[in-house]
Structure formats: structure tokens, C-alpha cells
Amino acid sequence: MTESSAHSEHAAPISDPWPAPYASGAVDATVTVPGSKSVTNRGLVLAALAAEPGWLRRPLRSRDTLLMAEALRTLGVKIEEGVGPDGTGEAWRIIPAALHGPATVDVGNAGTVMRFLPPVAALADGPVHFDGDARSHERPLHGVIDALRVLGARIDDDGRGALPMTVHGGGALDGGPVEIDASSSSQFVSALLLSAPRFNQGVEVRHVGAKLPSLPHIRMTVDMLRVVGAQVDEPETGGEPNVWRVSPSALLGRDLIVEPDLSNAQPFLAAALVTGGRVTVPDWPARTTQPGDALREIFTEMGGSCELTDAGLTFTGTGRIHGIDVDLGEVGELTPGIAAVAALADSPSTLRGVAHLRLHETDRLAALTKEINELGGDVTETEDGLHIRPRPLHGGVFHTYHDHRMATAGAIIGLAVEGVEIENVATTAKTLPDFPRMWTEMLGV
């Protein structure tokens, strides 16, 4: 997105701007972060394709996950929301059924829904139409569409390689080997792997093209497939580089506990760094495939320290923020929050390896550059990232472009800069419902 197109997208504000709270002192708080969107939506898909009912405990209830659940319901899957089998905690009971059309799936602007569900729809009996927000029509989907056609699916997209489109499910899919270029989104690979156990021949996905972004998300997909009984051969365990093989098999119904969303913990950890305070996030896993776990190392390098105990992760800031030169290719979704912190640092930062962010909920590189600079910053786009030279910032409206991570990035800056207002802070409901309340409670406002 160019700066001019970025400007046109926020010409008409969605609602009154939200005054980002300014931190008058060091934060000292415990913040319970809701479940992972990535784990919740993968868990829903795998449970829907299983041969028996399963449970998803502590699921995230957000726009993206509710869109996924509703889409699966339209295909015939039964999802009951209530408490877990032991009578405690929120849980969803997923009861698989024969997938069927005709159906219409609203993807919103959720990459996981628009990419993970077309392979599922190919297994349904009947046509499944996909559509969503205006921005969803601009996000790349060609990798999934082209691959499904090679694997035996019939799809009408009028040659766009994007939404809207219709998948004509035939009740089964041949599967087999397929080559894709997933350099614009690792979700292309995950989409094919998640449904592959139900393909007649399984699948062999071979990535051809530039370096794959967001590899931790593919590792998450592989780990979760193995938990439900799938056989997966992958590069991480000695397999061929950039090749993933999934054998056909029945999937087990599991009782899965969803980890906290570590990427959504980012603004709260950033608050400790920015204010020289302390924030504890309970239930932080000792081992995880979530990209957000990289925050422990990145934010420590930027001036804080962390301790992982049975109580969770406690992150402590020193009151000083250092610039960083870092390749975020595997953890690109953390870029907006890191850019916000870097704009407040005592030395320049270079964020690399994230050219693919131009294709996310918005062109995040153009949006971050424009919004930070309009507050007095000095950010320039590079070929694959951002160069950030800290400058004294001033208040103003920080636009979000319907992007939840832009909204939380603006809130981070608002901790240290008086008068920052977030346009359409409600967009955080995409993955972090009730963010404004959580933020003000953390600050004791």
C-alpha cells in the first residue's frame, strides 16, 4: 500500500478516536492473556475433521475464531459452547459430521479462515461460497487455490486468485504431490497440511520460491497434527528441505487446552519495557511453537529482563529502551509492536525480513511508517522492513487501517507520548477482545 492509498483508507474514521492512556509511572500488573487465535483456529479445523468428538478448552472468543466456528457450523459441524468435561472453565465441544453444501462462508478479514477452510470445503458434498471484508479480496489466496486444483478440486474464482470464490466440493479429494510458492504466506502450507489426512492420498507439499516467512506457524500446524494422530514428515525432523508429507489417516478427537496468545501478550510486555515497570503473564508455556515466545529474547535485548516460573513470565523494564537490528522473518506479526517500542528507544533500529507484511490485514510497513512519522517520528521503509530513528514524538491520531496490531502499536506509543488517540480501537476485537479494558486495568486507570 502506498502512502496515498494508506491515507485514503482512513479518510473516514470509523468512530471517535480512543485516547490512549499515558503512563504516569512504572506499570506493575498481572495480565491474563486470552487463548491463542492460531491454536484455537487450527484446533477447530482438526476437531471438525476428526473421526470422533473432541474438546477445545480455553478457546479464544474473538472475531476471527467466531468466524471460523460459524463457518464450520455452516458446513454441518456441531460446536457446543459451554464448560469443560470436568465442569470447569470455558470449553467448546466439537462434534464432527458429514460436511455439506450449499453453504456460504464469511471470512471477515481472517487469513486463517480464508486459507484453512477452502481445503475443508473441497471435502464437503456441494458448493461452498467464500466472501469477506473488502480487504479480504486483496489478500493473496492463489497459493491455496492453485494447489487445490492440482490436487483435484474445482474452484470458481474468475481467475483472480483471491476472494470471492466458490469451491465445488465433491465429498472427497485425491490429494498427492503439489508445488506451491508460499513466500507470501506460510498459511498456504498450513492450509493444505491441516486437511491432508482426509485426502485420499494425503499430501506432499513442496515449497518453491523465496524464503518461507513465519515458519513457527508451520511448526505449530505440524505439532497439532501429530497430537491428533496424523503422520507428518517435515524438514524439522530430518525430512527434505521445504517439503512436508502427511499420510492419509483418521484423526482422533482430543481434549486440547489452548495456550495464551503470546503475540497478544506483546503490548503488555512492551508496557513494562516502556515504563520501566513489571508485568506478569500467567500460564506462559515453557515450550511452544508460538512466534510470540521470541519476545522474551527480543525485548530483553531492547533493555528488559524476564523470568519464566510456574507462575508465568515476568518481564521487567529498566526505564531505558535500546534500538535493535533484528530479522523478524519468522515472527513478522510482532513487527508493529517492536516498531512502536523502537520509536521510543535511545538508538536507531532496523527491522528486517518482513516484506510479506505488505500483504497482511493492511500494508503494515507503509502504515507503520506513515503513522509513526505523523507523530513526529523518522521511519523509512526498506525493501524488506523498516529503519527507525527515534525522535521526540507528539500527540495525534494514530490510524489503524482495520488492523488489530496497528491499534495495539499505537497504544504502546501512547504510554510515553501524551495526546495519542487511536482511531477504531475496536478493531482489536479481531484477536484480543476487550483490549481497552485490559489496557486501562493494567495501568490502574
XYZ file of C-alpha atoms in Angstrom:
445
model
C 0.000 0.000 0.000
C 1.424 3.380 -0.934
C 1.224 6.322 1.431
C -1.513 7.839 -0.699
C -3.578 4.677 -0.605
C -2.909 4.417 3.109
C -4.326 7.901 3.536
C -7.473 7.194 1.521
C -8.188 4.154 3.649
C -8.519 6.279 6.788
C -10.247 9.270 5.214
C -13.487 8.477 7.060
C -12.847 7.488 10.705
C -14.828 4.521 11.964
C -15.633 6.029 15.353
C -14.455 8.641 17.819
C -10.745 8.120 18.497
C -9.833 6.387 21.755
C -7.494 8.435 23.976
C -4.547 6.122 24.577
C -3.753 6.238 28.313
C -0.471 7.926 29.219
C 1.580 6.135 31.882
C 2.406 8.476 34.735
C 4.683 5.890 36.355
C 6.020 2.360 36.166
C 3.478 -0.370 35.426
C 3.181 -3.221 37.939
C 0.495 -5.683 36.901
C -0.504 -9.268 36.216
C -2.296 -9.604 32.891
C -4.160 -12.791 31.980
C -3.993 -13.038 28.185
C -6.790 -14.911 26.355
C -6.108 -18.036 24.312
C -4.128 -18.188 21.098
C -6.026 -17.390 17.913
C -3.634 -19.551 15.896
C -4.081 -22.567 18.177
C -7.839 -22.067 18.510
C -8.489 -21.944 14.762
C -6.184 -24.856 13.969
C -7.809 -26.827 16.792
C -11.281 -26.124 15.414
C -10.344 -27.353 11.934
C -8.664 -30.533 13.179
C -11.545 -31.323 15.538
C -14.060 -30.790 12.720
C -12.169 -33.287 10.532
C -11.746 -35.888 13.281
C -13.458 -39.250 13.420
C -14.870 -38.612 16.905
C -15.902 -35.680 19.087
C -13.295 -33.546 20.842
C -12.910 -30.656 23.291
C -11.199 -27.313 22.906
C -10.555 -25.742 26.322
C -9.848 -22.070 26.991
C -10.536 -21.168 23.358
C -10.164 -17.596 22.236
C -13.502 -15.906 21.619
C -12.720 -13.184 19.083
C -13.938 -12.134 15.678
C -11.527 -14.452 13.836
C -12.289 -17.537 15.925
C -16.045 -16.971 15.970
C -15.954 -16.618 12.171
C -14.115 -19.958 11.979
C -16.592 -21.678 14.298
C -19.596 -20.296 12.416
C -18.096 -21.321 9.069
C -17.637 -24.895 10.263
C -21.216 -24.901 11.545
C -22.455 -23.877 8.095
C -20.671 -26.979 6.736
C -22.516 -29.234 9.202
C -20.120 -29.443 12.172
C -21.729 -29.129 15.591
C -19.915 -26.835 18.024
C -21.345 -26.504 21.521
C -20.061 -23.701 23.746
C -20.068 -24.280 27.490
C -17.815 -25.597 30.239
C -15.247 -28.375 30.052
C -15.891 -32.063 30.723
C -14.712 -31.577 34.306
C -17.251 -28.789 34.804
C -14.666 -26.006 34.964
C -13.528 -23.337 32.527
C -14.910 -22.358 29.160
C -14.702 -25.080 26.536
C -16.118 -25.926 23.125
C -17.368 -29.405 22.297
C -16.795 -30.144 18.598
C -18.873 -32.955 17.106
C -17.807 -33.828 13.531
C -20.404 -34.573 10.860
C -20.581 -35.173 7.136
C -19.531 -31.885 5.530
C -22.048 -30.497 3.081
C -23.068 -27.548 0.923
C -24.549 -25.429 -0.364
C -23.047 -23.046 2.144
C -21.689 -19.513 2.344
C -18.626 -18.749 4.466
C -17.931 -15.232 5.722
C -14.161 -14.999 6.286
C -14.208 -11.414 7.579
C -10.561 -10.420 7.197
C -9.206 -13.564 8.860
C -6.299 -15.137 6.998
C -6.777 -18.429 8.840
C -10.426 -18.689 7.776
C -9.916 -17.678 4.140
C -6.961 -20.065 3.732
C -7.636 -23.022 6.055
C -11.247 -23.641 5.023
C -11.134 -23.992 1.196
C -9.390 -27.404 1.556
C -12.069 -28.383 4.086
C -14.757 -27.191 1.654
C -13.247 -29.394 -1.061
C -14.143 -32.380 1.175
C -17.758 -31.228 1.523
C -20.593 -32.502 -0.638
C -21.801 -29.436 -2.547
C -20.738 -25.875 -3.381
C -19.254 -23.593 -0.716
C -19.044 -19.868 -1.466
C -16.373 -17.749 0.245
C -16.510 -13.980 0.720
C -15.481 -11.436 3.330
C -14.487 -7.865 4.092
C -13.265 -5.654 1.248
C -9.655 -6.098 2.363
C -10.009 -9.896 2.131
C -10.412 -9.535 -1.649
C -6.896 -8.024 -1.789
C -5.106 -10.653 0.298
C -3.277 -13.431 -1.572
C -5.063 -16.752 -1.867
C -3.614 -18.043 -5.140
C -1.304 -20.496 -3.378
C -4.264 -22.373 -1.883
C -6.491 -22.104 -4.965
C -3.838 -23.297 -7.429
C -2.730 -26.125 -5.144
C -6.266 -27.405 -4.587
C -6.855 -27.505 -8.327
C -3.717 -29.630 -8.768
C -4.982 -31.923 -6.001
C -8.333 -32.419 -7.750
C -10.659 -29.629 -6.548
C -12.927 -27.491 -8.746
C -12.903 -23.801 -7.839
C -14.522 -20.779 -9.488
C -12.605 -17.560 -8.780
C -12.839 -15.867 -12.210
C -9.061 -16.048 -12.443
C -8.479 -13.649 -9.559
C -6.541 -15.938 -7.251
C -8.491 -14.220 -4.488
C -11.945 -13.881 -2.928
C -14.814 -14.074 -3.642
C -14.814 -17.653 -4.906
C -16.769 -20.908 -4.829
C -15.321 -24.326 -4.012
C -17.364 -27.130 -5.566
C -16.902 -29.882 -3.018
C -17.104 -33.431 -4.243
C -17.169 -35.186 -0.884
C -13.517 -36.225 -1.201
C -10.228 -35.051 -2.688
C -7.485 -37.065 -4.377
C -4.529 -35.262 -2.835
C -0.957 -36.225 -3.693
C 2.101 -34.114 -4.563
C 1.857 -30.370 -5.199
C 4.290 -27.481 -5.572
C 3.397 -24.049 -4.213
C 5.093 -20.707 -3.673
C 4.226 -19.845 -0.084
C 6.678 -16.941 0.223
C 3.764 -14.509 0.651
C 2.129 -16.530 3.457
C 3.084 -19.636 5.423
C -0.667 -20.187 5.821
C -0.696 -21.647 2.289
C 1.326 -24.597 3.604
C -0.643 -24.960 6.843
C -3.935 -24.867 4.924
C -3.024 -27.928 2.890
C -1.465 -29.848 5.782
C -4.441 -29.442 8.141
C -6.901 -31.195 5.825
C -4.393 -33.591 4.254
C -5.131 -36.624 6.482
C -8.598 -36.667 4.906
C -7.279 -36.580 1.311
C -7.302 -39.986 -0.406
C -3.534 -39.912 -0.954
C -2.607 -37.467 1.797
C -0.386 -34.690 0.510
C 3.201 -33.812 -0.338
C 3.615 -30.038 -0.238
C 6.797 -28.707 -1.811
C 7.537 -25.000 -1.333
C 9.261 -23.421 -4.336
C 10.173 -19.755 -4.227
C 11.725 -17.224 -1.888
C 12.331 -17.880 1.798
C 9.278 -19.002 3.739
C 8.050 -16.486 6.319
C 6.587 -17.357 9.728
C 7.977 -20.885 9.988
C 6.896 -21.218 13.646
C 3.298 -21.240 12.455
C 4.014 -24.230 10.202
C 5.723 -25.972 13.139
C 2.586 -25.290 15.167
C 0.458 -26.911 12.450
C 2.716 -29.986 12.345
C 2.753 -30.361 16.146
C -1.027 -30.108 16.350
C -1.493 -32.628 13.530
C 0.673 -35.101 15.414
C -1.321 -34.567 18.605
C -4.468 -35.767 16.816
C -2.717 -38.805 15.352
C -1.547 -37.673 11.922
C 1.725 -38.893 10.417
C 3.821 -35.953 9.235
C 7.258 -35.915 7.635
C 8.857 -32.453 7.776
C 12.188 -30.677 7.329
C 12.491 -30.062 11.096
C 12.818 -33.792 11.804
C 15.309 -34.696 9.104
C 12.988 -34.583 6.117
C 13.681 -32.948 2.779
C 14.050 -29.119 2.993
C 10.851 -27.205 2.182
C 8.830 -30.435 1.804
C 6.034 -31.647 4.081
C 4.283 -35.003 3.724
C 1.089 -36.007 5.509
C -0.248 -39.561 5.229
C -3.979 -40.289 4.921
C -5.467 -41.345 8.263
C -8.362 -40.918 10.635
C -7.905 -38.092 13.143
C -8.548 -38.558 16.852
C -10.861 -36.422 18.950
C -8.728 -34.793 21.626
C -9.132 -32.725 24.793
C -6.958 -29.763 23.814
C -6.049 -26.868 26.112
C -5.356 -23.641 24.223
C -2.233 -21.739 25.297
C -2.389 -17.993 25.971
C -1.812 -15.970 22.786
C 1.799 -14.894 23.248
C 1.683 -12.414 20.366
C -1.241 -10.723 22.100
C 0.886 -10.524 25.235
C 3.247 -8.237 23.331
C 1.720 -4.843 24.157
C 1.611 -5.711 27.874
C 5.257 -6.797 27.958
C 6.069 -3.658 25.955
C 4.364 -1.611 28.680
C 6.872 -2.935 31.221
C 9.730 -2.053 28.872
C 8.414 1.434 28.052
C 7.547 2.432 31.625
C 10.406 0.697 33.440
C 7.848 -1.458 35.216
C 6.913 -5.101 35.626
C 4.232 -7.256 34.007
C 3.495 -10.931 34.668
C 1.630 -13.069 32.125
C 0.307 -16.262 33.781
C 0.484 -19.700 32.094
C 3.285 -18.752 29.691
C 4.339 -22.166 28.297
C 7.875 -23.447 28.850
C 7.840 -24.922 25.348
C 5.738 -23.609 22.487
C 5.683 -23.117 18.719
C 4.030 -19.701 19.045
C 6.033 -16.885 17.408
C 5.297 -14.645 20.395
C 7.759 -16.625 22.512
C 10.535 -14.737 20.662
C 9.533 -11.639 22.635
C 11.490 -12.941 25.615
C 14.752 -12.595 23.679
C 13.862 -9.527 21.584
C 12.555 -7.347 24.403
C 15.435 -8.418 26.674
C 17.863 -7.216 24.003
C 15.926 -3.932 23.877
C 16.537 -3.274 27.554
C 14.463 -5.503 29.835
C 14.784 -8.808 31.636
C 12.462 -11.765 32.037
C 11.950 -14.694 34.346
C 9.887 -17.768 33.500
C 8.463 -19.542 36.540
C 5.498 -21.759 37.380
C 3.517 -18.536 37.842
C 4.193 -17.457 34.271
C 6.503 -14.971 32.575
C 7.507 -11.843 34.464
C 9.041 -9.133 32.303
C 10.789 -6.166 33.895
C 11.890 -2.958 32.224
C 14.786 -0.753 33.299
C 13.410 2.555 32.065
C 15.809 2.550 29.128
C 14.993 1.198 25.667
C 17.740 0.249 23.232
C 17.478 0.054 19.466
C 17.755 -3.332 17.783
C 18.845 -4.807 14.462
C 16.759 -7.936 14.039
C 15.451 -10.302 11.369
C 11.741 -10.811 12.085
C 11.078 -13.081 9.105
C 9.864 -15.948 11.278
C 7.882 -13.726 13.657
C 6.567 -10.982 11.387
C 3.346 -10.435 13.333
C 5.438 -8.975 16.164
C 6.722 -6.163 13.912
C 4.132 -3.449 14.734
C 4.725 -3.704 18.481
C 8.505 -3.839 18.093
C 8.383 -0.804 15.777
C 6.370 1.107 18.382
C 8.929 0.338 21.090
C 11.809 1.132 18.719
C 10.319 4.576 18.053
C 10.812 5.286 21.786
C 14.369 3.886 22.019
C 17.697 5.632 22.647
C 19.266 4.470 19.363
C 18.165 3.506 15.830
C 16.608 0.151 14.910
C 16.462 -1.903 11.727
C 13.681 -4.483 11.356
C 14.390 -6.923 8.517
C 12.890 -9.937 6.744
C 9.270 -8.752 6.748
C 8.457 -7.722 3.170
C 5.465 -10.091 3.382
C 3.807 -7.733 5.884
C 2.703 -5.624 2.928
C 0.094 -8.346 2.339
C -1.304 -8.640 5.884
C -4.502 -7.082 7.290
C -3.106 -3.883 5.796
C 0.278 -2.985 4.300
C 1.819 -2.880 7.747
C 5.131 -1.394 6.626
C 3.514 1.581 4.888
C 1.029 2.031 7.715
C 3.650 1.989 10.482
C 5.864 4.400 8.565
C 3.052 6.866 7.978
C 1.520 6.763 11.452
C 4.758 6.990 13.461
C 6.053 9.769 11.204
C 2.832 11.745 11.613
C 3.551 11.757 15.371
C 6.972 13.264 14.659
C 8.945 10.069 14.094
C 11.576 9.236 11.492
C 10.765 5.873 9.933
C 11.717 4.787 6.414
C 10.676 1.679 4.551
C 13.380 -0.618 3.251
C 12.987 -3.371 0.692
C 12.159 -5.895 3.400
C 11.405 -3.899 6.535
C 11.806 -0.634 8.425
C 14.584 1.647 9.620
C 13.558 3.616 12.701
C 15.467 6.637 14.037
C 13.977 7.733 17.369
C 12.795 11.332 17.554
C 10.761 13.255 20.170
C 7.140 12.343 19.418
C 3.971 14.358 19.915
C 0.266 13.548 20.208
C -2.099 12.991 17.330
C -4.486 10.460 15.824
C -2.925 7.038 15.158
C -4.867 5.292 12.383
C -5.329 1.515 12.402
C -6.488 0.529 8.875
C -8.774 -2.131 10.409
C -5.613 -3.843 11.720
C -5.602 -5.038 15.330
C -1.806 -4.913 15.659
C -1.695 -1.314 14.443
C -4.124 -0.409 17.241
C -2.003 -2.030 19.959
C 1.154 -0.446 18.495
C -0.451 2.979 18.853
C -1.400 2.211 22.457
C 2.234 1.341 23.249
C 3.409 4.722 21.922
C 0.625 6.421 23.889
C 2.170 5.164 27.149
C 5.122 7.524 26.648
C 3.586 10.260 24.474
C 0.691 12.351 25.741
C -2.230 13.038 23.454
C -2.126 9.929 21.233
C -5.588 8.869 20.068
C -6.318 5.504 18.431
C -8.776 5.543 15.553
C -11.046 2.459 15.622
C -9.529 0.748 18.642
C -12.460 -1.681 18.347
C -10.546 -3.475 15.594
C -8.581 -5.196 18.395
C -11.625 -7.478 18.810
C -10.240 -9.446 15.855
C -7.939 -11.340 18.220
C -7.963 -9.568 21.604
C -11.494 -8.823 22.813
C -11.771 -6.168 25.487
C -8.282 -4.760 24.876
C -9.155 -1.200 26.036
C -10.389 -2.507 29.405
C -7.356 -4.792 29.844
C -5.029 -1.897 28.985
C -6.570 0.581 31.412
C -6.747 -2.038 34.194
C -3.046 -2.803 33.688
C -2.330 0.886 34.207
C -4.624 1.071 37.229
C -6.750 3.717 35.478
